[in-house]
Amino acid sequence: EVQLLVPPSSHLQTLLQTNDNLSVSVTYQSDSLNSADFDSLTANVQIRLDLFGKYGIYGRMNWMDNDAPPQVLTQTLTDLVGGVDYNWRWLRAGVEYEDYDSNFSQYQALRLYQNFDFRLDDRSSLSLDFSETFYHYPGNGDQTQYQLLTRYSVQLWSTVACYVQGGCSEQEVLGTEQFQGSAQAGLSWSRGKLSVRTGYEYNTQSTTSTSWTEEREKNRLFAYLKRTF
C-alpha cells in the first residue's frame, strides 16, 4: 500500500503544486509470508456500578496475547477504560479515560460525551449526540476530534416512517485539519414480511494543511428492498 504522508515533505509539496496527477514509481522487494502455528488468548472484562438511579461508574478491560514467533506479525494489546456518567430523563453525559497499549500503537485518550433523547410525541423523536476526544500519542504528538450527530424521525402512518439525520466531525493532527459532514433523508415502508427503505445522502470532506487543501463531495441515492421468508 502506498499512502501520501500528511503533512508531505517540502520536496513532495513542490511536485504536487505543479501537477495534481503526480505518478509514483516504486521499486521494492517482497518476502514470502511466514507460516506458523501459535495460540492466542483474549479476555474482556467490564464492570459498572449505578448509584441513586442517576450516577454511574464503570470500567472495561480488553486484553490480547499470543505465543507467536517474532517473525510473525501479530497484535498484542492491553486496553483499559474507566469513566463516570450521569443520567436524568432525556440527558446522559459522561467522561472517560482510555489507556491503549499495543505493539501496533499506543495512546491515551480523554473523552467527553453528551446525549440528548427527546420523545416529542407519540409519533416523533429527536436525538442529539456530542462528543469531544483528546488523544495523546507518546512521541508522535496530540490529536483532537469533535463530533455531532442528530436524528429526527416521525411515523407518518402505520406503515410509513420518515427520518432526517446528519452530523459533522472535525479533527486536528500534526497541523492538518479535517472536516467531514453528512446529511441523509429517507422514507421507510413495511407491511408483513416486506420492507422498503429509500432516500438521499450527501457527504462532504475538507482537508487543510499548511500548503494544500483537498475538497471532496459525494451524492448518493439509495433504495433497499427486504423480504423475510
Coordinates of N, CA and C in Angstrom, one line a residue:
E1 N 0.8 -1.2 0.0 CA 0.0 0.0 0.0 C 0.9 1.2 0.0
V2 N 0.5 2.2 -0.9 CA 1.3 3.5 -0.9 C 0.3 4.6 -0.4
Q3 N 0.8 5.4 0.5 CA 0.0 6.4 1.1 C 0.7 7.8 1.0
L4 N 0.0 8.9 0.9 CA 0.5 10.2 0.9 C 0.7 10.6 2.4
L5 N 1.9 10.9 2.7 CA 2.2 11.3 4.1 C 1.6 12.7 4.4
V6 N 1.0 12.9 5.5 CA 0.4 14.1 5.9 C 1.1 14.6 7.2
P7 N 1.8 15.8 7.2 CA 1.9 16.7 6.1 C 3.1 16.1 5.2
P8 N 3.0 16.4 3.8 CA 4.0 15.9 2.9 C 5.3 16.7 3.1
S9 N 6.4 16.1 2.6 CA 7.7 16.7 2.7 C 7.8 18.0 1.8
S10 N 8.8 18.8 2.0 CA 8.9 20.0 1.2 C 9.1 19.7 -0.3
H11 N 9.9 18.6 -0.6 CA 10.1 18.2 -1.9 C 8.8 17.7 -2.6
L12 N 8.0 17.0 -1.9 CA 6.8 16.5 -2.4 C 5.8 17.6 -2.6
Q13 N 5.8 18.6 -1.7 CA 4.9 19.7 -1.8 C 5.2 20.5 -3.2
T14 N 6.4 20.6 -3.5 CA 6.8 21.3 -4.8 C 6.3 20.5 -6.0
L15 N 6.4 19.2 -5.9 CA 5.8 18.4 -7.0 C 4.3 18.5 -7.1
L16 N 3.7 18.4 -6.0 CA 2.2 18.5 -6.0 C 1.6 19.8 -6.5
Q17 N 2.3 20.9 -6.3 CA 1.9 22.2 -6.7 C 2.0 22.4 -8.2
T18 N 2.8 21.6 -8.9 CA 3.0 21.7 -10.3 C 2.1 20.7 -11.1
N19 N 1.7 19.6 -10.4 CA 1.0 18.5 -11.1 C 0.1 17.8 -10.1
D20 N -1.2 18.0 -10.2 CA -2.1 17.3 -9.3 C -2.2 15.8 -9.5
N21 N -1.8 15.4 -10.7 CA -1.9 14.0 -11.1 C -0.5 13.4 -11.1
L22 N 0.2 13.5 -10.0 CA 1.6 13.1 -9.9 C 1.6 11.5 -9.8
S23 N 2.4 10.9 -10.7 CA 2.5 9.5 -10.7 C 3.7 9.1 -9.9
V24 N 3.6 8.0 -9.2 CA 4.6 7.5 -8.3 C 5.1 6.1 -8.8
S25 N 6.4 6.0 -8.9 CA 7.0 4.7 -9.3 C 7.7 4.2 -8.1
V26 N 7.5 2.9 -7.8 CA 8.0 2.3 -6.6 C 8.8 1.0 -7.0
T27 N 10.1 0.9 -6.5 CA 10.9 -0.3 -6.7 C 10.9 -1.0 -5.3
Y28 N 10.6 -2.3 -5.3 CA 10.5 -2.9 -4.0 C 10.9 -4.4 -4.1
Q29 N 11.2 -5.0 -3.0 CA 11.4 -6.5 -2.9 C 10.4 -7.0 -1.8
S30 N 9.9 -8.2 -2.0 CA 9.0 -8.8 -1.1 C 9.5 -10.1 -0.7
D31 N 9.2 -10.5 0.6 CA 9.5 -11.8 1.1 C 8.2 -12.6 1.2
S32 N 8.3 -13.9 1.0 CA 7.2 -14.8 1.2 C 6.6 -14.7 2.6
L33 N 5.3 -14.8 2.7 CA 4.7 -14.8 4.0 C 5.1 -16.0 4.9
N34 N 5.3 -15.6 6.2 CA 5.7 -16.7 7.1 C 4.5 -17.5 7.5
S35 N 4.7 -18.8 7.7 CA 3.6 -19.6 8.2 C 4.1 -20.2 9.6
A36 N 3.2 -20.2 10.5 CA 3.5 -20.6 11.9 C 2.2 -21.0 12.6
D37 N 2.4 -21.8 13.6 CA 1.3 -22.2 14.5 C 1.5 -21.5 15.8
F38 N 0.4 -20.9 16.3 CA 0.5 -20.3 17.6 C -0.9 -20.2 18.2
D39 N -0.9 -20.0 19.5 CA -2.2 -19.8 20.2 C -2.4 -18.4 20.7
S40 N -3.6 -18.0 20.6 CA -4.0 -16.6 21.0 C -5.0 -16.7 22.2
L41 N -4.9 -15.7 23.1 CA -5.7 -15.7 24.3 C -6.2 -14.3 24.4
T42 N -7.5 -14.1 24.5 CA -8.2 -12.8 24.7 C -9.1 -12.8 25.9
A43 N -9.2 -11.7 26.5 CA -10.1 -11.5 27.7 C -10.7 -10.2 27.6
N44 N -12.0 -10.1 28.0 CA -12.8 -8.9 28.0 C -13.5 -8.8 29.3
V45 N -13.3 -7.8 30.1 CA -14.0 -7.6 31.4 C -14.6 -6.3 31.5
Q46 N -15.8 -6.1 32.0 CA -16.4 -4.8 32.2 C -17.2 -4.9 33.5
I47 N -17.2 -3.8 34.2 CA -17.9 -3.7 35.4 C -18.6 -2.3 35.5
R48 N -19.8 -2.2 36.2 CA -20.5 -1.0 36.3 C -21.2 -0.9 37.6
L49 N -21.2 0.3 38.2 CA -21.9 0.5 39.5 C -22.8 1.7 39.3
D50 N -24.1 1.5 39.5 CA -25.1 2.6 39.4 C -25.5 3.1 40.8
L51 N -25.6 4.4 41.0 CA -25.9 5.0 42.3 C -27.1 5.9 42.1
F52 N -28.1 5.7 43.0 CA -29.3 6.6 43.0 C -30.0 6.7 41.7
G53 N -29.8 5.7 40.8 CA -30.5 5.8 39.6 C -30.1 6.8 38.6
K54 N -29.0 7.6 38.9 CA -28.6 8.7 38.1 C -27.1 8.7 37.7
Y55 N -26.3 8.2 38.7 CA -24.9 8.2 38.5 C -24.3 6.8 38.2
G56 N -23.3 6.8 37.4 CA -22.7 5.5 37.0 C -21.2 5.6 37.0
I57 N -20.6 4.5 37.5 CA -19.1 4.4 37.5 C -18.8 3.1 36.8
Y58 N -18.0 3.1 35.8 CA -17.8 1.9 35.0 C -16.3 1.8 34.6
G59 N -15.9 0.5 34.2 CA -14.6 0.3 33.7 C -14.6 -0.9 32.8
R60 N -13.7 -0.9 31.8 CA -13.6 -2.0 30.8 C -12.1 -2.4 30.6
M61 N -11.9 -3.6 30.3 CA -10.5 -4.1 30.0 C -10.6 -5.0 28.8
N62 N -9.8 -4.8 27.8 CA -9.7 -5.7 26.7 C -8.2 -6.1 26.6
W63 N -7.9 -7.4 26.7 CA -6.6 -7.9 26.7 C -6.4 -9.0 25.7
M64 N -5.2 -8.9 25.0 CA -4.9 -9.9 23.9 C -3.4 -10.3 24.0
D65 N -3.1 -11.6 23.9 CA -1.7 -12.0 23.9 C -1.7 -13.3 23.1
N66 N -0.4 -13.7 22.7 CA -0.2 -14.9 22.0 C 1.2 -15.4 22.1
D67 N 1.5 -16.6 21.7 CA 2.8 -17.1 21.7 C 3.4 -17.3 20.3
A68 N 3.1 -16.3 19.4 CA 3.6 -16.4 18.0 C 5.1 -16.1 18.0
P69 N 5.8 -16.7 17.1 CA 7.3 -16.4 17.0 C 7.5 -15.0 16.5
P70 N 8.7 -14.4 16.8 CA 8.9 -13.0 16.5 C 8.7 -12.6 15.0
Q71 N 9.0 -13.6 14.1 CA 8.9 -13.3 12.7 C 7.5 -13.2 12.2
V72 N 6.5 -13.5 13.0 CA 5.1 -13.4 12.6 C 4.5 -12.2 13.3
L73 N 4.0 -11.3 12.4 CA 3.5 -10.0 12.9 C 2.0 -10.2 13.5
T74 N 1.9 -10.2 14.8 CA 0.5 -10.4 15.4 C 0.4 -9.3 16.5
Q75 N -0.8 -9.0 16.8 CA -1.1 -7.9 17.7 C -1.2 -8.4 19.1
T76 N -0.7 -7.7 20.1 CA -0.9 -7.9 21.5 C -1.3 -6.5 22.0
L77 N -2.2 -6.5 23.0 CA -2.7 -5.2 23.5 C -3.3 -5.4 24.9
T78 N -3.3 -4.3 25.6 CA -3.9 -4.1 26.9 C -4.7 -2.8 26.8
D79 N -6.0 -2.8 26.8 CA -6.8 -1.6 26.6 C -7.6 -1.4 27.9
L80 N -7.4 -0.3 28.6 CA -8.1 0.0 29.9 C -8.9 1.2 29.7
V81 N -10.2 1.2 30.1 CA -11.1 2.3 30.0 C -11.8 2.5 31.4
G82 N -11.9 3.7 31.9 CA -12.6 4.0 33.1 C -13.4 5.3 32.9
G83 N -14.6 5.3 33.5 CA -15.4 6.6 33.3 C -16.5 6.7 34.3
V84 N -17.1 7.8 34.3 CA -18.3 8.1 35.1 C -19.4 8.8 34.1
D85 N -20.7 8.6 34.4 CA -21.7 9.2 33.6 C -22.9 9.6 34.5
Y86 N -23.7 10.4 34.0 CA -24.9 11.0 34.7 C -26.1 10.8 33.8
N87 N -27.2 10.3 34.3 CA -28.4 10.1 33.5 C -29.6 10.8 34.2
W88 N -30.3 11.6 33.5 CA -31.5 12.2 34.0 C -32.5 12.5 32.9
R89 N -33.6 11.8 32.9 CA -34.7 11.9 31.9 C -34.1 11.8 30.5
W90 N -34.0 12.9 29.8 CA -33.6 12.9 28.4 C -32.1 13.1 28.2
L91 N -31.3 13.2 29.3 CA -29.9 13.6 29.2 C -29.0 12.5 29.7
R92 N -27.9 12.2 29.0 CA -26.9 11.4 29.5 C -25.5 12.0 29.2
A93 N -24.7 12.3 30.2 CA -23.4 12.9 30.0 C -22.4 12.2 30.8
G94 N -21.1 12.2 30.3 CA -20.1 11.5 31.0 C -18.7 11.8 30.5
V95 N -17.7 11.3 31.2 CA -16.3 11.5 30.8 C -15.6 10.1 31.1
E96 N -14.7 9.8 30.2 CA -13.9 8.6 30.4 C -12.5 8.7 29.9
Y97 N -11.6 7.9 30.5 CA -10.2 7.9 30.2 C -9.8 6.5 29.7
E98 N -9.0 6.5 28.6 CA -8.6 5.2 28.0 C -7.0 5.2 27.9
D99 N -6.5 4.1 28.3 CA -5.0 3.8 28.1 C -4.9 2.6 27.2
Y100 N -4.5 2.9 26.0 CA -4.4 1.8 24.9 C -2.9 1.5 24.7
D101 N -2.5 0.3 24.9 CA -1.1 -0.1 24.8 C -1.0 -1.4 23.9
S102 N -0.5 -1.2 22.7 CA -0.4 -2.3 21.8 C 0.9 -2.2 21.1
N103 N 1.4 -3.4 20.6 CA 2.6 -3.4 19.8 C 2.4 -2.7 18.4
F104 N 1.2 -2.4 18.1 CA 0.9 -1.6 16.8 C 0.8 -0.1 17.1
S105 N 0.3 0.3 18.2 CA 0.1 1.7 18.6 C -0.2 1.9 20.1
Q106 N 0.2 3.0 20.6 CA 0.0 3.4 21.9 C -0.6 4.8 22.0
Y107 N -1.6 5.0 22.9 CA -2.1 6.3 23.1 C -2.9 6.4 24.4
Q108 N -3.1 7.6 24.9 CA -4.0 7.9 25.9 C -5.1 8.8 25.4
A109 N -6.3 8.6 25.8 CA -7.4 9.4 25.3 C -8.4 9.8 26.4
L110 N -8.8 11.1 26.4 CA -9.8 11.6 27.3 C -11.0 12.0 26.4
R111 N -12.2 11.4 26.8 CA -13.4 11.6 26.0 C -14.5 12.2 26.9
L112 N -15.2 13.1 26.3 CA -16.4 13.7 26.9 C -17.6 13.5 26.0
Y113 N -18.8 13.2 26.5 CA -19.9 13.0 25.6 C -21.2 13.4 26.3
Q114 N -22.1 13.9 25.4 CA -23.4 14.4 25.9 C -24.5 13.9 24.9
N115 N -25.4 13.2 25.4 CA -26.5 12.6 24.6 C -27.9 13.1 25.0
F116 N -28.7 13.6 24.1 CA -30.0 14.1 24.4 C -31.0 13.4 23.5
D117 N -32.0 12.7 24.2 CA -33.0 12.0 23.5 C -34.4 12.5 23.9
F118 N -35.1 13.1 23.0 CA -36.4 13.7 23.2 C -37.5 12.9 22.6
R119 N -38.5 12.6 23.3 CA -39.7 12.0 22.7 C -40.7 13.1 22.6
L120 N -40.8 13.6 21.3 CA -41.6 14.8 21.1 C -43.1 14.5 21.3
D121 N -43.6 13.4 20.8 CA -45.0 13.0 20.9 C -45.0 11.5 20.7
D122 N -46.2 10.9 20.5 CA -46.3 9.5 20.3 C -45.8 9.0 18.9
R123 N -45.5 10.0 18.0 CA -45.1 9.6 16.7 C -43.7 10.0 16.3
S124 N -43.1 11.0 17.0 CA -41.8 11.5 16.6 C -40.8 11.6 17.7
S125 N -39.6 11.6 17.4 CA -38.5 11.7 18.4 C -37.3 12.5 17.8
L126 N -36.5 13.0 18.6 CA -35.3 13.8 18.2 C -34.2 13.5 19.2
S127 N -33.0 13.3 18.6 CA -31.8 12.9 19.4 C -30.6 13.8 18.9
L128 N -29.8 14.2 19.9 CA -28.6 15.0 19.6 C -27.4 14.3 20.4
D129 N -26.3 14.0 19.7 CA -25.2 13.4 20.4 C -23.9 14.2 20.1
F130 N -23.2 14.6 21.1 CA -22.0 15.3 21.0 C -20.9 14.5 21.7
S131 N -19.7 14.7 21.1 CA -18.5 14.0 21.8 C -17.3 14.8 21.5
E132 N -16.4 14.9 22.4 CA -15.1 15.6 22.3 C -14.0 14.6 22.8
T133 N -13.0 14.4 21.9 CA -12.0 13.4 22.3 C -10.6 14.0 22.1
F134 N -9.7 13.8 23.1 CA -8.4 14.3 23.0 C -7.4 13.2 23.2
Y135 N -6.6 12.9 22.1 CA -5.6 11.8 22.1 C -4.2 12.4 22.3
H136 N -3.4 11.5 23.0 CA -2.0 11.8 23.1 C -1.2 10.6 22.7
Y137 N -0.4 10.7 21.7 CA 0.4 9.6 21.2 C 1.9 9.9 21.6
P138 N 2.4 9.0 22.5 CA 3.8 9.3 23.0 C 4.8 9.3 21.9
G139 N 5.5 10.5 21.8 CA 6.5 10.7 20.8 C 5.9 11.1 19.5
N140 N 4.6 11.1 19.3 CA 4.0 11.5 18.0 C 3.0 12.6 18.0
G141 N 2.9 13.3 19.1 CA 2.1 14.5 19.2 C 0.6 14.2 19.7
D142 N -0.2 15.2 19.5 CA -1.6 15.1 20.0 C -2.6 15.2 18.9
Q143 N -3.8 14.8 19.2 CA -4.9 14.8 18.2 C -6.2 15.2 18.9
T144 N -7.0 16.0 18.3 CA -8.3 16.4 18.9 C -9.4 16.0 17.9
Q145 N -10.6 15.6 18.4 CA -11.7 15.3 17.5 C -13.0 15.7 18.1
Y146 N -13.8 16.4 17.4 CA -15.2 16.8 17.8 C -16.2 16.2 16.9
Q147 N -17.3 15.7 17.4 CA -18.3 15.1 16.6 C -19.7 15.5 17.1
L148 N -20.6 15.7 16.1 CA -22.0 16.0 16.3 C -22.9 15.1 15.5
L149 N -23.9 14.4 16.1 CA -24.8 13.6 15.3 C -26.2 14.0 15.8
T150 N -27.2 14.1 14.8 CA -28.5 14.4 15.2 C -29.5 13.6 14.3
R151 N -30.6 13.2 14.8 CA -31.6 12.4 14.0 C -33.0 12.8 14.5
Y152 N -33.9 13.0 13.5 CA -35.3 13.2 13.7 C -36.1 12.2 12.9
S153 N -37.0 11.6 13.6 CA -37.9 10.5 12.9 C -39.3 10.7 13.3
V154 N -40.2 10.4 12.4 CA -41.6 10.6 12.6 C -42.4 9.5 11.9
Q155 N -43.3 8.9 12.5 CA -44.2 7.9 12.0 C -45.4 8.5 11.3
L156 N -45.4 8.6 10.0 CA -46.4 9.3 9.3 C -47.7 8.5 9.3
W157 N -47.6 7.2 8.9 CA -48.8 6.4 9.0 C -48.4 5.1 9.7
S158 N -49.2 4.1 9.8 CA -48.9 2.9 10.5 C -47.8 2.1 9.8
T159 N -47.7 2.3 8.4 CA -46.7 1.5 7.7 C -45.6 2.4 7.1
V160 N -45.7 3.7 7.2 CA -44.7 4.6 6.6 C -44.1 5.5 7.7
A161 N -42.7 5.6 7.6 CA -42.0 6.4 8.6 C -41.0 7.3 7.8
C162 N -40.7 8.5 8.3 CA -39.8 9.4 7.6 C -38.7 9.8 8.6
Y163 N -37.5 10.0 8.1 CA -36.4 10.3 9.0 C -35.4 11.3 8.3
V164 N -34.8 12.2 9.1 CA -33.8 13.1 8.7 C -32.7 13.0 9.7
Q165 N -31.4 12.8 9.2 CA -30.3 12.7 10.1 C -29.1 13.4 9.5
G166 N -28.2 13.8 10.3 CA -26.9 14.4 9.9 C -25.9 14.5 11.0
G167 N -24.7 14.9 10.6 CA -23.7 15.1 11.5 C -22.4 15.7 10.9
C168 N -21.5 16.0 11.8 CA -20.2 16.6 11.3 C -19.2 16.2 12.3
S169 N -17.9 16.2 11.8 CA -16.8 15.8 12.6 C -15.6 16.7 12.2
E170 N -14.9 17.1 13.2 CA -13.7 18.0 13.0 C -12.5 17.4 13.8
Q171 N -11.4 17.2 13.1 CA -10.2 16.7 13.8 C -9.0 17.4 13.4
E172 N -8.0 17.5 14.3 CA -6.7 18.2 14.0 C -5.6 17.3 14.5
V173 N -4.6 17.1 13.6 CA -3.5 16.2 14.0 C -2.3 16.7 13.2
L174 N -1.2 17.0 13.9 CA 0.1 17.3 13.3 C -0.1 18.5 12.3
G175 N -0.9 19.5 12.7 CA -1.0 20.7 11.8 C -2.0 20.5 10.7
T176 N -2.6 19.4 10.5 CA -3.6 19.2 9.4 C -5.0 19.1 10.0
E177 N -5.9 19.9 9.5 CA -7.3 19.9 9.9 C -8.2 19.2 8.9
Q178 N -9.1 18.4 9.4 CA -10.1 17.7 8.5 C -11.5 17.9 9.0
F179 N -12.4 18.3 8.1 CA -13.8 18.5 8.5 C -14.6 17.5 7.6
Q180 N -15.5 16.8 8.2 CA -16.4 15.9 7.5 C -17.9 16.2 7.9
G181 N -18.7 16.2 6.9 CA -20.2 16.4 7.1 C -21.0 15.4 6.3
S182 N -22.2 15.1 6.9 CA -23.0 14.1 6.2 C -24.5 14.5 6.6
A183 N -25.4 14.3 5.6 CA -26.8 14.5 5.8 C -27.6 13.4 5.0
Q184 N -28.7 13.0 5.6 CA -29.4 11.9 4.9 C -30.9 12.1 5.3
A185 N -31.7 11.9 4.3 CA -33.2 11.9 4.5 C -33.8 10.7 3.7
G186 N -34.8 10.1 4.3 CA -35.4 9.0 3.7 C -36.8 8.6 4.2
L187 N -37.3 7.6 3.5 CA -38.6 7.0 3.9 C -38.5 5.5 4.0
S188 N -39.2 5.0 4.9 CA -39.3 3.5 5.1 C -40.7 3.1 5.1
W189 N -41.0 1.9 4.5 CA -42.3 1.4 4.4 C -42.2 -0.1 4.7
S190 N -43.1 -0.6 5.5 CA -43.1 -2.1 5.8 C -44.5 -2.6 6.0
R191 N -44.7 -3.8 5.5 CA -46.0 -4.4 5.7 C -45.8 -5.9 5.6
G192 N -46.1 -6.6 6.7 CA -45.9 -8.0 6.8 C -44.4 -8.3 6.8
K193 N -44.0 -9.2 5.8 CA -42.6 -9.6 5.7 C -41.8 -8.8 4.7
L194 N -42.5 -7.8 4.1 CA -41.8 -7.0 3.1 C -41.6 -5.6 3.7
S195 N -40.3 -5.0 3.4 CA -40.0 -3.7 3.8 C -39.1 -3.0 2.8
V196 N -39.3 -1.7 2.6 CA -38.6 -0.9 1.7 C -38.1 0.4 2.4
R197 N -36.8 0.7 2.0 CA -36.2 1.9 2.5 C -35.5 2.7 1.4
T198 N -35.8 3.9 1.2 CA -35.2 4.7 0.2 C -34.9 6.1 0.7
G199 N -33.9 6.8 0.0 CA -33.6 8.1 0.4 C -32.4 8.7 -0.3
Y200 N -31.9 9.8 0.2 CA -30.8 10.6 -0.4 C -29.8 10.9 0.7
E201 N -28.5 10.8 0.3 CA -27.4 11.1 1.2 C -26.4 12.0 0.6
Y202 N -25.9 12.9 1.4 CA -24.8 13.9 0.9 C -23.7 13.8 1.9
N203 N -22.4 13.8 1.4 CA -21.2 13.7 2.2 C -20.2 14.7 1.7
T204 N -19.6 15.4 2.6 CA -18.5 16.3 2.2 C -17.3 16.2 3.1
Q205 N -16.1 16.4 2.6 CA -14.9 16.3 3.3 C -13.9 17.3 2.9
S206 N -13.3 18.0 3.8 CA -12.4 19.1 3.6 C -11.1 18.9 4.4
T207 N -10.0 18.8 3.8 CA -8.7 18.6 4.5 C -7.8 19.7 4.2
T208 N -7.3 20.4 5.2 CA -6.4 21.6 5.0 C -5.1 21.4 5.8
S209 N -4.0 21.6 5.1 CA -2.7 21.6 5.7 C -2.1 23.0 5.5
T210 N -0.8 23.2 5.8 CA -0.2 24.5 5.7 C 0.0 24.9 4.2
S211 N 0.1 23.9 3.3 CA 0.3 24.3 1.9 C -0.6 23.7 0.9
W212 N -1.6 23.0 1.3 CA -2.5 22.4 0.3 C -3.9 22.1 1.0
T213 N -4.9 22.0 0.1 CA -6.3 21.8 0.6 C -6.9 20.8 -0.4
E214 N -7.7 19.9 0.2 CA -8.4 18.9 -0.6 C -9.9 19.0 -0.3
E215 N -10.8 19.0 -1.3 CA -12.2 19.0 -1.1 C -12.8 17.8 -1.8
R216 N -13.8 17.1 -1.1 CA -14.5 16.0 -1.7 C -16.0 16.2 -1.4
E217 N -16.8 15.8 -2.4 CA -18.2 15.8 -2.2 C -18.8 14.5 -2.8
K218 N -19.9 14.0 -2.2 CA -20.5 12.7 -2.7 C -22.0 12.8 -2.5
N219 N -22.7 12.5 -3.6 CA -24.2 12.5 -3.5 C -24.6 11.0 -3.8
R220 N -25.5 10.5 -3.1 CA -25.9 9.1 -3.3 C -27.4 9.0 -3.1
L221 N -28.1 8.3 -4.1 CA -29.5 7.9 -3.9 C -29.5 6.4 -3.6
F222 N -30.3 5.9 -2.7 CA -30.3 4.5 -2.4 C -31.7 4.0 -2.2
A223 N -31.9 2.7 -2.4 CA -33.1 2.0 -2.2 C -32.8 0.6 -1.8
Y224 N -33.5 0.1 -0.7 CA -33.3 -1.2 -0.2 C -34.6 -1.9 -0.1
L225 N -34.7 -3.1 -0.6 CA -35.9 -4.0 -0.6 C -35.5 -5.2 0.2
K226 N -36.3 -5.6 1.2 CA -36.1 -6.7 2.0 C -37.4 -7.6 2.2
R227 N -37.2 -8.9 2.0 CA -38.3 -9.8 2.1 C -37.9 -10.9 3.0
T228 N -38.6 -11.1 4.1 CA -38.3 -12.2 5.1 C -39.1 -13.4 4.8
F229 N -38.5 -14.5 4.7 CA -39.2 -15.8 4.4 C -39.3 -16.6 5.7

